[in-house]
Amino acid sequence: MPSTKDIVLADLINNESYLSGEKISTKLNISRAAVNTAVKALRADGYVIDSSTNKGYKLIEHPDKINSGELLAYLPEKRLETVACLDTVTSTNKIAKDLCYDGAPAGTVVVANHQSAGKGRLGRSFISPPNTGIYLSYLLRPTLPPDKISTTSTITAWAAVAVCNAIENACGIRPEIKWVNDVLINSMKVCGILTEMFVETESGLVTGIVIGIGINVNQKQTDFPPELQEIASSIAAQDGGTKYPRARIIVELIKELDRLASNWPQNAGEYLAMYRSSCVTIGKEVDVISVHTDPNEIPRRGFAVTINDDFSIRVRFNDGHEEDLSSGEVRVRGLYGYT
Ligand code: BTN
């Protein structure tokens, strides 16, 4: 159930003109005093709300916040029943995993304003500062044996398409994808995806898959640590400093992930087509390194030929032989530079 504060905020966001206090109290069946209390609480959160004796309330300044009221302005109340909107967490993937073990339904979303221990791929950490990024995990609940599910090459690739669609719908910018699931704007990484799968030991069935998505939205370029300056960026930094309301992107992301969940795995053709048209890796020279990163490993240089139907990548190596790779990590010359 959304709180009075959430409903009042959603109403204010959806009304460009003044909204009478009486109308709100009648609609919600609450007292005028309760409406006043909600408005006071919203002001304390940084919302600038004008009040006029005859006209009512109007939202004058809309800070970039992640809360249930923001999401309620654009999503049906029913959908929000399985969306946990939080401030600071360790990792949204961890919370989604715990919810999965507690029996949470498919489509459960955990979204946060800040992660203190955000997880990246290959055991790395994902820097997740407050007030500028989106950290979201989405729960899928298939009941399939693990060998029927290739998380790295399919779901994660589909998720990259979902992120591109969401950013395009909310910000009007179409990102590109570096195989397998880095989302780029102007060749800079603005989003990372970490998909985790949970298997029930007794039955051997996959009980849950968590798609974890981290999007850099409003960071300045100088906010990134020196070692990431050439690689990572935010949507705003790549769009001349234009700030984007994170709640709008979250809403589009939830809609796209709901679409993914209802299409997966049977509707691969549509996602494959969108993936191929967004993937910048194809037609480029690449360095292939194994995921079990060994500092002494010498990358194998080749040419990325195509994305196969199962989202693996075909690489032609310099000696002429070709390999289909689904678990290696590919670096693209000129994008990340050679290390
Ligand atoms: C990567 O690029 O290495 C993947 C980064 C994935 C980060 C997201 S943020 C939301 C979710 N929670 C986490 O702890 N990690 C993922």
mmCIF file with all atom_site columns, C-alpha atoms in Angstrom, residues 193-300:
data_model
loop_
_atom_site.group_PDB
_atom_site.id
_atom_site.type_symbol
_atom_site.label_atom_id
_atom_site.label_alt_id
_atom_site.label_comp_id
_atom_site.label_asym_id
_atom_site.label_entity_id
_atom_site.label_seq_id
_atom_site.pdbx_PDB_ins_code
_atom_site.Cartn_x
_atom_site.Cartn_y
_atom_site.Cartn_z
_atom_site.occupancy
_atom_site.B_iso_or_equiv
_atom_site.pdbx_formal_charge
_atom_site.auth_seq_id
_atom_site.auth_comp_id
_atom_site.auth_asym_id
_atom_site.auth_atom_id
_atom_site.pdbx_PDB_model_num
ATOM 1   C CA . ILE A 1 193 ? 24.979 -5.605  -15.761 1.00 0.00 ? 193 ILE A CA 1
ATOM 2   C CA . LEU A 1 194 ? 25.579 -8.495  -13.392 1.00 0.00 ? 194 LEU A CA 1
ATOM 3   C CA . THR A 1 195 ? 23.310 -11.513 -13.778 1.00 0.00 ? 195 THR A CA 1
ATOM 4   C CA . GLU A 1 196 ? 23.307 -14.090 -10.988 1.00 0.00 ? 196 GLU A CA 1
ATOM 5   C CA . MET A 1 197 ? 21.618 -17.477 -11.008 1.00 0.00 ? 197 MET A CA 1
ATOM 6   C CA . PHE A 1 198 ? 20.525 -19.549 -8.000  1.00 0.00 ? 198 PHE A CA 1
ATOM 7   C CA . VAL A 1 199 ? 20.183 -23.321 -8.156  1.00 0.00 ? 199 VAL A CA 1
ATOM 8   C CA . GLU A 1 200 ? 18.285 -25.469 -5.644  1.00 0.00 ? 200 GLU A CA 1
ATOM 9   C CA . THR A 1 201 ? 20.790 -28.130 -4.684  1.00 0.00 ? 201 THR A CA 1
ATOM 10  C CA . GLU A 1 202 ? 18.236 -30.920 -4.117  1.00 0.00 ? 202 GLU A CA 1
ATOM 11  C CA . SER A 1 203 ? 16.294 -30.621 -7.358  1.00 0.00 ? 203 SER A CA 1
ATOM 12  C CA . GLY A 1 204 ? 19.087 -29.113 -9.442  1.00 0.00 ? 204 GLY A CA 1
ATOM 13  C CA . LEU A 1 205 ? 16.583 -26.566 -10.737 1.00 0.00 ? 205 LEU A CA 1
ATOM 14  C CA . VAL A 1 206 ? 17.249 -22.881 -11.239 1.00 0.00 ? 206 VAL A CA 1
ATOM 15  C CA . THR A 1 207 ? 14.977 -21.170 -8.732  1.00 0.00 ? 207 THR A CA 1
ATOM 16  C CA . GLY A 1 208 ? 15.929 -17.618 -9.449  1.00 0.00 ? 208 GLY A CA 1
ATOM 17  C CA . ILE A 1 209 ? 17.872 -15.348 -11.732 1.00 0.00 ? 209 ILE A CA 1
ATOM 18  C CA . VAL A 1 210 ? 18.680 -11.828 -10.624 1.00 0.00 ? 210 VAL A CA 1
ATOM 19  C CA . ILE A 1 211 ? 19.486 -9.259  -13.279 1.00 0.00 ? 211 ILE A CA 1
ATOM 20  C CA . GLY A 1 212 ? 21.448 -6.457  -11.592 1.00 0.00 ? 212 GLY A CA 1
ATOM 21  C CA . ILE A 1 213 ? 21.762 -3.180  -13.442 1.00 0.00 ? 213 ILE A CA 1
ATOM 22  C CA . GLY A 1 214 ? 23.878 -0.179  -12.461 1.00 0.00 ? 214 GLY A CA 1
ATOM 23  C CA . ILE A 1 215 ? 23.452 3.005   -14.507 1.00 0.00 ? 215 ILE A CA 1
ATOM 24  C CA . ASN A 1 216 ? 25.608 6.105   -14.130 1.00 0.00 ? 216 ASN A CA 1
ATOM 25  C CA . VAL A 1 217 ? 23.069 8.864   -14.676 1.00 0.00 ? 217 VAL A CA 1
ATOM 26  C CA . ASN A 1 218 ? 24.080 12.274  -13.345 1.00 0.00 ? 218 ASN A CA 1
ATOM 27  C CA . GLN A 1 219 ? 27.730 12.004  -12.261 1.00 0.00 ? 219 GLN A CA 1
ATOM 28  C CA . LYS A 1 220 ? 30.194 14.606  -13.499 1.00 0.00 ? 220 LYS A CA 1
ATOM 29  C CA . GLN A 1 221 ? 33.147 13.156  -15.404 1.00 0.00 ? 221 GLN A CA 1
ATOM 30  C CA . THR A 1 222 ? 35.452 14.271  -12.605 1.00 0.00 ? 222 THR A CA 1
ATOM 31  C CA . ASP A 1 223 ? 33.426 12.174  -10.126 1.00 0.00 ? 223 ASP A CA 1
ATOM 32  C CA . PHE A 1 224 ? 34.952 8.988   -11.585 1.00 0.00 ? 224 PHE A CA 1
ATOM 33  C CA . PRO A 1 225 ? 38.238 7.751   -10.110 1.00 0.00 ? 225 PRO A CA 1
ATOM 34  C CA . PRO A 1 226 ? 41.336 8.377   -12.255 1.00 0.00 ? 226 PRO A CA 1
ATOM 35  C CA . GLU A 1 227 ? 41.651 4.726   -13.333 1.00 0.00 ? 227 GLU A CA 1
ATOM 36  C CA . LEU A 1 228 ? 38.112 4.843   -14.796 1.00 0.00 ? 228 LEU A CA 1
ATOM 37  C CA . GLN A 1 229 ? 38.266 8.298   -16.388 1.00 0.00 ? 229 GLN A CA 1
ATOM 38  C CA . GLU A 1 230 ? 38.967 6.940   -19.884 1.00 0.00 ? 230 GLU A CA 1
ATOM 39  C CA . ILE A 1 231 ? 36.452 4.099   -19.658 1.00 0.00 ? 231 ILE A CA 1
ATOM 40  C CA . ALA A 1 232 ? 33.430 5.060   -17.579 1.00 0.00 ? 232 ALA A CA 1
ATOM 41  C CA . SER A 1 233 ? 31.061 7.978   -17.755 1.00 0.00 ? 233 SER A CA 1
ATOM 42  C CA . SER A 1 234 ? 27.455 8.969   -17.070 1.00 0.00 ? 234 SER A CA 1
ATOM 43  C CA . ILE A 1 235 ? 24.520 9.780   -19.325 1.00 0.00 ? 235 ILE A CA 1
ATOM 44  C CA . ALA A 1 236 ? 24.674 13.435  -18.201 1.00 0.00 ? 236 ALA A CA 1
ATOM 45  C CA . ALA A 1 237 ? 28.432 13.779  -18.728 1.00 0.00 ? 237 ALA A CA 1
ATOM 46  C CA . GLN A 1 238 ? 28.040 12.421  -22.259 1.00 0.00 ? 238 GLN A CA 1
ATOM 47  C CA . ASP A 1 239 ? 25.142 14.763  -22.964 1.00 0.00 ? 239 ASP A CA 1
ATOM 48  C CA . GLY A 1 240 ? 26.750 18.102  -22.178 1.00 0.00 ? 240 GLY A CA 1
ATOM 49  C CA . GLY A 1 241 ? 25.845 18.008  -18.475 1.00 0.00 ? 241 GLY A CA 1
ATOM 50  C CA . THR A 1 242 ? 22.067 17.638  -18.973 1.00 0.00 ? 242 THR A CA 1
ATOM 51  C CA . LYS A 1 243 ? 20.695 16.062  -15.787 1.00 0.00 ? 243 LYS A CA 1
ATOM 52  C CA . TYR A 1 244 ? 18.079 13.351  -16.096 1.00 0.00 ? 244 TYR A CA 1
ATOM 53  C CA . PRO A 1 245 ? 15.413 12.444  -13.494 1.00 0.00 ? 245 PRO A CA 1
ATOM 54  C CA . ARG A 1 246 ? 16.386 8.949   -12.367 1.00 0.00 ? 246 ARG A CA 1
ATOM 55  C CA . ALA A 1 247 ? 12.804 7.961   -11.502 1.00 0.00 ? 247 ALA A CA 1
ATOM 56  C CA . ARG A 1 248 ? 11.796 8.305   -15.180 1.00 0.00 ? 248 ARG A CA 1
ATOM 57  C CA . ILE A 1 249 ? 14.614 5.986   -16.246 1.00 0.00 ? 249 ILE A CA 1
ATOM 58  C CA . ILE A 1 250 ? 13.709 3.483   -13.501 1.00 0.00 ? 250 ILE A CA 1
ATOM 59  C CA . VAL A 1 251 ? 10.097 3.421   -14.666 1.00 0.00 ? 251 VAL A CA 1
ATOM 60  C CA . GLU A 1 252 ? 11.142 2.775   -18.286 1.00 0.00 ? 252 GLU A CA 1
ATOM 61  C CA . LEU A 1 253 ? 13.583 0.118   -17.069 1.00 0.00 ? 253 LEU A CA 1
ATOM 62  C CA . ILE A 1 254 ? 10.903 -1.711  -15.077 1.00 0.00 ? 254 ILE A CA 1
ATOM 63  C CA . LYS A 1 255 ? 8.579  -1.634  -18.109 1.00 0.00 ? 255 LYS A CA 1
ATOM 64  C CA . GLU A 1 256 ? 11.347 -2.973  -20.373 1.00 0.00 ? 256 GLU A CA 1
ATOM 65  C CA . LEU A 1 257 ? 12.306 -5.702  -17.887 1.00 0.00 ? 257 LEU A CA 1
ATOM 66  C CA . ASP A 1 258 ? 8.656  -6.742  -17.564 1.00 0.00 ? 258 ASP A CA 1
ATOM 67  C CA . ARG A 1 259 ? 8.604  -6.990  -21.372 1.00 0.00 ? 259 ARG A CA 1
ATOM 68  C CA . LEU A 1 260 ? 11.833 -9.020  -21.308 1.00 0.00 ? 260 LEU A CA 1
ATOM 69  C CA . ALA A 1 261 ? 10.385 -11.373 -18.669 1.00 0.00 ? 261 ALA A CA 1
ATOM 70  C CA . SER A 1 262 ? 7.275  -12.032 -20.720 1.00 0.00 ? 262 SER A CA 1
ATOM 71  C CA . ASN A 1 263 ? 9.297  -12.618 -23.912 1.00 0.00 ? 263 ASN A CA 1
ATOM 72  C CA . TRP A 1 264 ? 12.129 -14.721 -22.499 1.00 0.00 ? 264 TRP A CA 1
ATOM 73  C CA . PRO A 1 265 ? 13.223 -17.209 -23.748 1.00 0.00 ? 265 PRO A CA 1
ATOM 74  C CA . GLN A 1 266 ? 10.776 -17.847 -26.592 1.00 0.00 ? 266 GLN A CA 1
ATOM 75  C CA . ASN A 1 267 ? 11.002 -14.513 -28.411 1.00 0.00 ? 267 ASN A CA 1
ATOM 76  C CA . ALA A 1 268 ? 14.736 -14.391 -29.094 1.00 0.00 ? 268 ALA A CA 1
ATOM 77  C CA . GLY A 1 269 ? 14.450 -13.090 -32.677 1.00 0.00 ? 269 GLY A CA 1
ATOM 78  C CA . GLU A 1 270 ? 13.280 -9.626  -31.692 1.00 0.00 ? 270 GLU A CA 1
ATOM 79  C CA . TYR A 1 271 ? 15.999 -9.205  -29.054 1.00 0.00 ? 271 TYR A CA 1
ATOM 80  C CA . LEU A 1 272 ? 18.680 -10.614 -31.344 1.00 0.00 ? 272 LEU A CA 1
ATOM 81  C CA . ALA A 1 273 ? 17.815 -8.072  -34.043 1.00 0.00 ? 273 ALA A CA 1
ATOM 82  C CA . MET A 1 274 ? 17.898 -5.167  -31.573 1.00 0.00 ? 274 MET A CA 1
ATOM 83  C CA . TYR A 1 275 ? 21.122 -6.496  -30.044 1.00 0.00 ? 275 TYR A CA 1
ATOM 84  C CA . ARG A 1 276 ? 22.897 -6.841  -33.379 1.00 0.00 ? 276 ARG A CA 1
ATOM 85  C CA . SER A 1 277 ? 21.906 -3.350  -34.475 1.00 0.00 ? 277 SER A CA 1
ATOM 86  C CA . SER A 1 278 ? 23.250 -1.872  -31.212 1.00 0.00 ? 278 SER A CA 1
ATOM 87  C CA . CYS A 1 279 ? 26.430 -3.962  -30.843 1.00 0.00 ? 279 CYS A CA 1
ATOM 88  C CA . VAL A 1 280 ? 29.612 -2.001  -31.619 1.00 0.00 ? 280 VAL A CA 1
ATOM 89  C CA . THR A 1 281 ? 31.987 -4.921  -31.181 1.00 0.00 ? 281 THR A CA 1
ATOM 90  C CA . ILE A 1 282 ? 31.289 -6.511  -34.559 1.00 0.00 ? 282 ILE A CA 1
ATOM 91  C CA . GLY A 1 283 ? 33.639 -5.593  -37.400 1.00 0.00 ? 283 GLY A CA 1
ATOM 92  C CA . LYS A 1 284 ? 36.383 -4.573  -34.972 1.00 0.00 ? 284 LYS A CA 1
ATOM 93  C CA . GLU A 1 285 ? 39.700 -6.004  -33.951 1.00 0.00 ? 285 GLU A CA 1
ATOM 94  C CA . VAL A 1 286 ? 39.431 -7.533  -30.500 1.00 0.00 ? 286 VAL A CA 1
ATOM 95  C CA . ASP A 1 287 ? 41.619 -8.940  -27.801 1.00 0.00 ? 287 ASP A CA 1
ATOM 96  C CA . VAL A 1 288 ? 40.230 -12.093 -26.210 1.00 0.00 ? 288 VAL A CA 1
ATOM 97  C CA . ILE A 1 289 ? 41.120 -12.911 -22.645 1.00 0.00 ? 289 ILE A CA 1
ATOM 98  C CA . SER A 1 290 ? 39.675 -15.674 -20.484 1.00 0.00 ? 290 SER A CA 1
ATOM 99  C CA . VAL A 1 291 ? 37.312 -14.777 -17.643 1.00 0.00 ? 291 VAL A CA 1
ATOM 100 C CA . HIS A 1 292 ? 39.629 -16.440 -15.143 1.00 0.00 ? 292 HIS A CA 1
ATOM 101 C CA . THR A 1 293 ? 41.853 -13.406 -15.279 1.00 0.00 ? 293 THR A CA 1
ATOM 102 C CA . ASP A 1 294 ? 45.489 -14.307 -15.060 1.00 0.00 ? 294 ASP A CA 1
ATOM 103 C CA . PRO A 1 295 ? 47.761 -11.248 -15.013 1.00 0.00 ? 295 PRO A CA 1
ATOM 104 C CA . ASN A 1 296 ? 50.295 -13.141 -17.136 1.00 0.00 ? 296 ASN A CA 1
ATOM 105 C CA . GLU A 1 297 ? 47.805 -14.183 -19.804 1.00 0.00 ? 297 GLU A CA 1
ATOM 106 C CA . ILE A 1 298 ? 48.610 -12.894 -23.265 1.00 0.00 ? 298 ILE A CA 1
ATOM 107 C CA . PRO A 1 299 ? 45.407 -11.748 -24.974 1.00 0.00 ? 299 PRO A CA 1
ATOM 108 C CA . ARG A 1 300 ? 44.605 -13.445 -28.287 1.00 0.00 ? 300 ARG A CA 1
#
